[in-house]
Coordinates of C-alpha atoms in Angstrom, one line a residue:
M1 CA -56.0 287.1 -57.0
R2 CA -55.8 284.9 -60.0
R3 CA -55.9 287.8 -62.5
A4 CA -52.9 289.2 -60.6
G5 CA -50.9 285.9 -61.1
L6 CA -51.5 284.6 -57.6
E7 CA -53.1 281.3 -56.8
P8 CA -54.8 281.2 -53.4
C9 CA -53.5 278.5 -51.0
D10 CA -56.4 278.9 -48.5
P11 CA -60.1 279.7 -48.7
Y12 CA -61.0 283.4 -48.8
P13 CA -60.4 284.8 -45.3
G14 CA -63.7 286.7 -45.2
N15 CA -62.2 290.2 -45.3
V16 CA -60.4 292.1 -48.0
T17 CA -57.8 293.4 -45.6
A18 CA -57.0 290.0 -44.0
P19 CA -53.8 288.3 -45.1
W20 CA -54.4 285.6 -47.6
R21 CA -51.7 282.9 -48.4
S22 CA -51.1 282.5 -52.1
R23 CA -48.5 281.4 -54.6
C24 CA -47.2 283.0 -57.8
T25 CA -48.4 281.2 -60.9
Q26 CA -45.4 282.1 -63.1
P27 CA -43.3 279.2 -64.2
G28 CA -39.9 279.4 -62.6
C29 CA -41.2 281.5 -59.7
R30 CA -43.9 279.9 -57.6
R31 CA -43.0 282.1 -54.6
R32 CA -45.4 282.0 -51.7
R33 CA -47.0 285.3 -50.7
L34 CA -49.0 286.5 -47.8
T35 CA -51.0 289.5 -49.0
S36 CA -54.5 290.8 -48.7
L37 CA -57.0 291.1 -51.5
A38 CA -57.1 294.9 -50.9
A39 CA -53.3 295.1 -51.5
V40 CA -53.7 293.2 -54.8
R41 CA -56.5 295.5 -55.8
H42 CA -54.1 298.4 -55.2
G43 CA -51.4 296.9 -57.4
T44 CA -49.4 294.4 -55.3
R45 CA -48.0 291.6 -57.4
C46 CA -45.1 289.1 -57.2
G47 CA -41.8 290.9 -57.1
H48 CA -40.5 289.2 -60.3
Q49 CA -43.2 290.9 -62.5
H50 CA -42.7 294.2 -64.2
P51 CA -45.8 296.5 -64.2
D52 CA -46.2 296.0 -68.0
Q53 CA -46.9 292.3 -67.3
W54 CA -49.7 292.9 -64.8
T55 CA -53.0 291.6 -66.1
A56 CA -55.4 293.0 -63.5

């Protein structure tokens, strides 16, 4: 999650497909997200980021 620019707001839910509350770490954004670790592994990022900015 952190390599994708998302800071978890809750402890790991125990399952990669379970929704996980997080917040974008980009200054000026800080949007809250509800996404699973599986979705992040498949490329989901905060909507403000262009794919060239993805770090994971």
